[in-house]
Amino acid sequence: MTKRSVEILDVTLRDGSHSMKHAFTKEQVRETAKGLDKAKVNYFEVSHGDGLGGSSLQYGLSLVDELELIEVAASVCEYSKISVLLLPGIGTKNDLNDAVKAGAKMVRVATHITEADVAKQHIELGRELGLKTVGFLMMAHMAPVEKLVEQAKLFESYGAEVVYVTDSAGALLPHEVTERITALKNELSCEIGFHGHNNLSMAMANTVAAVQAGATYIDGSLRALGAGSGNTQTEVMVAVLEKMGYNTGIDLYSIIDVANDVVAQYMPRPQEINGSSLIMGYSGVYSSFLLHTEKAAKRFGIDERDILIELGRMQAVGGQEDLIYEVAAKIAHNSSNTHTEAPIS
Ligand SMILES: CC[C@H](O)CC(=O)C(=O)O
Ligand SMILES: [Mn+2]
């Protein structure tokens, strides 16, 4: 019996940019890219964490221009192809044209779960440029399944060849992933992908659920380097999926080697589930808000978790990073008022 193939797309050099405070060096990118190429990963992503054009005060300035990083990565690859992420409103069509000149062969156009319609021209441009073109529906936990299907159909109608369910907050549980992927498999003809975050320790379980429900594209990052508690860990996923009888086409020893000998050497801290990232999964907050929230909590002398719970309650979405400081200031203000009003014993 032939094994079913699963395409593992590695996002270390893009989602990992959040954890690296967007400070990847050319050397780090070169060595990681070489390792991914040697392991025969078909596609890996290189961009600012918030996608092309993300380098800014709002999202964090890149140490090295992403186009240079894409060029470096492409220059050392014989096998692997480079993907870029593009969030319409942050990245532009010009950014995509430049990324293609630098060596990109795939674009993933990412929108909030209810906003696929803003991606039409970027998806069309991706197809015109001959790129593998993918739609990426973020914060998938925030909409009911019917809405997800409606939005995914829009992506497909614009020309997306794959549509992703993106658990940006690491908030989905396995049965919710199964339900979402199954609905998309039933209603769409294109391929379906899944991108997970490990805030509730569900990234691998969710990945398995997604593959079993029919997803054929799955994201991961080496040593889980990514926003929040990180992503599904690529090298572990290769072992798990191969053990389950799927064909990933990736060499297990080589992918373990690049994770340990390259990525683990430059990671600023282990990708663990701490109190804050756990609360992100629990309250459904965008994983990329983590480091901004830590900074705001320090500045206002308050508990990070209080900020995250409030952001979850407000249903804050990507692009609203400025809300983090507003919420922190309000909490600090309210708690100082409470303190002055408290009876002196
Ligand atoms: C800010 C873009 C975001 O990091 C994309 C992504 O990986 C996600 O939504 O999980
Ligand atoms: Mn992500």
XYZ file of C-alpha atoms and ligand atoms in Angstrom:
356
model
C 0.000 0.000 0.000
C 1.391 3.467 -0.875
C 1.863 5.801 2.063
C -0.051 9.079 2.075
C 2.286 12.074 1.727
C 2.190 15.059 4.065
C 3.980 18.289 3.175
C 5.743 19.716 6.231
C 6.397 23.431 5.825
C 8.971 24.779 8.251
C 8.362 28.278 9.682
C 11.394 28.604 11.977
C 12.774 31.524 9.961
C 9.445 33.384 9.978
C 7.305 32.495 13.041
C 10.604 32.130 14.941
C 11.283 35.769 14.125
C 8.757 36.732 16.860
C 10.758 34.828 19.488
C 14.004 36.232 18.117
C 12.609 39.788 18.390
C 13.083 39.959 14.608
C 16.858 39.864 15.030
C 17.874 36.935 12.807
C 21.389 37.357 11.424
C 22.468 36.290 7.946
C 24.663 33.606 9.459
C 21.781 32.114 11.476
C 19.551 32.097 8.405
C 22.278 30.626 6.179
C 23.037 27.746 8.552
C 19.363 26.995 9.241
C 18.547 27.061 5.531
C 21.460 24.712 4.755
C 20.199 22.252 7.360
C 16.599 22.367 6.114
C 17.830 21.853 2.558
C 19.980 18.899 3.583
C 17.000 17.342 5.380
C 14.978 17.739 2.159
C 12.249 20.006 3.501
C 10.296 21.012 0.414
C 9.255 24.512 1.553
C 10.399 26.733 4.399
C 9.353 30.283 5.189
C 11.557 33.352 5.534
C 10.068 36.781 6.358
C 9.648 39.187 9.242
C 7.419 37.494 11.865
C 4.485 39.652 10.772
C 5.174 38.938 7.126
C 6.712 40.991 4.335
C 6.956 44.657 5.266
C 6.463 43.871 8.964
C 9.637 45.646 10.093
C 8.232 48.703 11.894
C 7.889 50.282 15.320
C 4.422 48.741 15.663
C 5.574 45.159 15.050
C 9.299 45.344 15.796
C 12.191 46.422 13.591
C 14.181 43.717 11.806
C 17.904 43.563 12.449
C 18.561 42.534 8.844
C 16.285 43.369 5.921
C 14.110 40.335 5.134
C 14.934 40.529 1.417
C 18.597 39.979 2.250
C 17.609 37.041 4.448
C 15.497 35.528 1.664
C 18.434 35.932 -0.738
C 20.851 34.282 1.676
C 18.481 31.365 2.258
C 17.777 30.881 -1.448
C 21.490 31.002 -2.293
C 22.320 27.915 -0.202
C 19.374 25.728 -1.255
C 19.579 23.077 -3.923
C 16.367 21.332 -2.981
C 14.195 23.478 -0.706
C 12.046 26.362 -1.918
C 11.411 29.584 -0.021
C 7.958 30.684 1.080
C 7.060 34.198 2.222
C 4.146 35.341 4.363
C 2.164 38.389 3.343
C -0.534 40.110 5.399
C -2.413 42.552 3.130
C -2.230 45.950 4.817
C 1.243 45.241 6.177
C 2.922 43.816 3.056
C 2.232 45.176 -0.414
C 2.226 43.797 -3.950
C 5.595 45.531 -4.457
C 6.984 43.665 -1.446
C 5.882 40.415 -3.063
C 7.508 41.308 -6.390
C 10.752 42.089 -4.522
C 10.567 38.827 -2.573
C 10.251 36.888 -5.828
C 13.362 38.645 -7.191
C 15.123 37.602 -3.973
C 14.172 33.956 -4.560
C 10.686 33.267 -3.112
C 8.707 30.471 -4.793
C 5.635 30.374 -2.559
C 3.428 33.062 -1.038
C 1.057 32.564 1.858
C -1.458 35.369 2.035
C -2.699 35.714 5.608
C -5.849 37.405 6.838
C -7.953 37.406 9.965
C -10.496 34.564 9.888
C -13.339 36.872 8.777
C -11.395 38.983 6.261
C -10.399 36.754 3.342
C -11.852 39.296 0.902
C -8.889 41.645 1.403
C -6.584 38.988 -0.086
C -8.023 38.761 -3.596
C -5.420 40.860 -5.426
C -2.494 39.334 -3.536
C -3.631 35.780 -4.277
C -4.140 36.698 -7.923
C -0.680 38.266 -8.070
C 0.845 35.147 -6.527
C -0.687 33.023 -9.283
C 0.358 35.502 -12.004
C 3.929 35.341 -10.724
C 3.849 31.538 -10.952
C 4.177 31.074 -7.188
C 2.648 28.266 -5.202
C -0.135 30.356 -3.685
C -1.699 29.688 -0.309
C -4.446 31.278 1.804
C -3.836 31.460 5.549
C -6.862 32.087 7.792
C -5.574 33.320 11.143
C -7.187 33.185 14.602
C -9.327 30.253 13.450
C -10.773 29.740 16.945
C -12.633 33.062 16.695
C -15.230 32.048 14.109
C -17.774 29.238 13.836
C -17.098 26.458 11.332
C -19.624 27.845 8.797
C -17.757 31.159 8.712
C -14.437 29.376 8.239
C -15.860 27.444 5.291
C -17.280 30.624 3.734
C -13.937 32.431 4.046
C -11.922 29.459 2.805
C -14.168 29.281 -0.264
C -13.327 32.918 -0.992
C -9.623 32.098 -0.904
C -10.202 29.140 -3.199
C -12.233 31.258 -5.619
C -9.353 33.779 -5.866
C -6.971 30.982 -6.857
C -5.447 29.687 -3.602
C -4.061 26.169 -4.096
C -4.002 25.413 -0.372
C -6.056 26.972 2.434
C -4.780 26.872 5.996
C -6.596 26.696 9.303
C -4.302 28.784 11.486
C -4.520 28.398 15.244
C -2.699 31.665 15.933
C -3.597 31.702 19.623
C -2.941 28.013 20.262
C -6.516 27.955 21.534
C -8.037 25.071 19.562
C -8.504 21.585 20.982
C -8.130 18.431 18.841
C -11.868 17.830 18.337
C -12.238 21.428 17.125
C -9.416 20.925 14.635
C -11.007 17.714 13.369
C -14.328 19.502 12.934
C -12.747 22.387 10.992
C -10.531 20.343 8.688
C -13.332 17.855 7.979
C -15.698 20.676 7.016
C -13.107 22.167 4.650
C -12.334 18.781 3.100
C -16.042 18.275 2.441
C -16.661 21.721 0.970
C -13.471 22.635 -0.924
C -11.468 21.025 -3.722
C -8.081 22.579 -2.912
C -5.612 21.164 -0.397
C -5.998 21.993 3.297
C -3.259 22.986 5.734
C -2.910 23.421 9.489
C -0.634 25.763 11.488
C -0.552 25.265 15.250
C 0.795 26.941 18.388
C 1.572 25.057 21.566
C 0.138 27.413 24.210
C -2.135 24.703 25.623
C 0.319 21.894 24.813
C -1.991 20.811 21.981
C 0.177 21.560 18.926
C 1.158 17.940 18.213
C -2.267 16.507 19.098
C -3.895 19.127 16.882
C -1.481 18.324 14.077
C -2.300 14.622 14.286
C -6.030 15.463 14.310
C -5.569 17.703 11.250
C -3.674 15.066 9.261
C -6.158 12.342 10.186
C -9.000 14.596 9.015
C -7.292 15.070 5.653
C -4.912 18.053 5.919
C -1.940 17.628 3.579
C 0.099 20.713 4.526
C 1.332 21.082 8.103
C 3.538 23.788 9.606
C 6.240 23.260 12.168
C 9.330 24.937 13.504
C 12.640 23.545 14.655
C 12.820 23.266 18.446
C 9.314 24.828 18.194
C 10.851 28.293 17.721
C 7.852 30.554 17.206
C 5.447 33.033 18.776
C 3.884 32.293 22.170
C 4.903 28.787 23.285
C 6.031 28.139 19.723
C 4.756 25.884 16.959
C 4.455 22.157 16.437
C 8.075 20.979 16.638
C 9.177 20.051 13.112
C 11.687 17.345 13.940
C 9.293 15.647 16.370
C 6.488 15.882 13.841
C 8.611 14.105 11.223
C 9.122 11.210 13.639
C 5.466 11.091 14.704
C 4.020 11.236 11.188
C 6.484 8.683 9.806
C 5.643 6.415 12.753
C 1.958 6.800 11.902
C 2.689 5.621 8.364
C 2.766 8.954 6.503
C 5.506 9.919 4.087
C 7.087 13.331 4.852
C 10.069 12.976 2.496
C 12.261 14.475 5.261
C 15.401 12.817 6.559
C 14.941 12.344 10.321
C 18.603 12.497 11.403
C 19.299 15.604 9.315
C 16.264 17.475 10.644
C 17.211 16.579 14.231
C 20.756 17.804 13.519
C 19.733 21.237 12.252
C 17.338 21.643 15.203
C 19.993 20.808 17.780
C 23.257 21.964 16.203
C 21.974 25.191 14.673
C 18.645 26.461 16.023
C 19.096 25.420 19.671
C 22.411 27.311 19.653
C 20.867 30.702 18.889
C 17.428 30.478 20.542
C 17.147 33.212 23.179
C 15.239 30.904 25.557
C 13.626 27.477 25.447
C 10.187 27.425 23.875
C 8.305 26.477 27.025
C 4.719 26.911 28.167
C 4.943 29.580 30.838
C 2.121 31.323 32.676
C 1.650 33.964 30.009
C 1.658 31.769 26.928
C -0.694 29.349 28.693
C -3.096 32.229 29.343
C -2.840 33.193 25.649
C -4.152 29.761 24.656
C -6.738 29.829 27.418
C -8.127 33.252 26.555
C -7.486 33.125 22.794
C -4.886 35.856 22.296
C -2.641 36.137 19.223
C 0.646 34.364 20.055
C 2.727 37.163 18.559
C 1.460 39.496 21.321
C 3.591 37.669 23.922
C 6.785 39.715 23.951
C 4.916 43.014 23.498
C 2.788 42.084 26.534
C 5.848 41.218 28.636
C 7.278 44.633 27.828
C 4.049 46.469 28.649
C 3.610 44.574 31.938
C 7.128 45.505 33.012
C 6.652 49.120 32.058
C 3.424 49.460 34.057
C 4.437 47.107 36.889
C 1.442 44.791 36.440
C 0.754 41.077 35.871
C 1.060 40.040 32.191
C -1.785 37.608 32.638
C -4.224 40.401 33.497
C -3.402 42.135 30.223
C -3.874 38.915 28.246
C -7.192 38.033 29.884
C -8.492 41.492 29.047
C -7.232 41.296 25.439
C -8.960 37.919 25.082
C -12.177 39.377 26.488
C -11.951 42.268 24.005
C -11.300 39.794 21.159
C -8.216 41.744 20.073
C -6.890 40.693 16.677
C -3.582 40.953 14.807
C -2.718 44.550 13.933
C -4.060 45.814 17.267
C -0.697 45.637 19.057
C -1.197 49.221 20.261
C -4.136 47.955 22.359
C -1.667 46.049 24.552
C -0.282 49.292 25.972
C -3.727 50.876 26.249
C -5.009 47.892 28.242
C -1.875 47.837 30.429
C -2.213 51.557 31.185
C -5.891 51.104 32.119
C -5.165 48.173 34.423
C -2.323 50.078 36.098
C -4.542 53.138 36.487
C -7.436 51.140 37.948
C -5.216 49.274 40.362
C -3.571 52.484 41.610
C -7.063 53.938 42.183
C -8.063 50.817 44.069
C -4.961 51.153 46.204
C -5.631 54.759 47.213
C -9.218 53.948 48.026
C -8.353 50.897 50.142
C -8.834 51.436 53.897
C -5.571 51.939 55.799
C -5.319 49.382 58.568
C 1.527 38.113 12.675
C 1.445 37.008 11.707
C 1.324 35.715 12.436
O 2.500 35.473 13.199
C 1.040 34.607 11.463
C 1.009 33.325 12.179
O 1.963 32.562 12.151
C -0.148 32.998 13.013
O -1.195 33.674 12.921
O -0.025 32.040 13.798
Mn 2.079 31.310 13.893
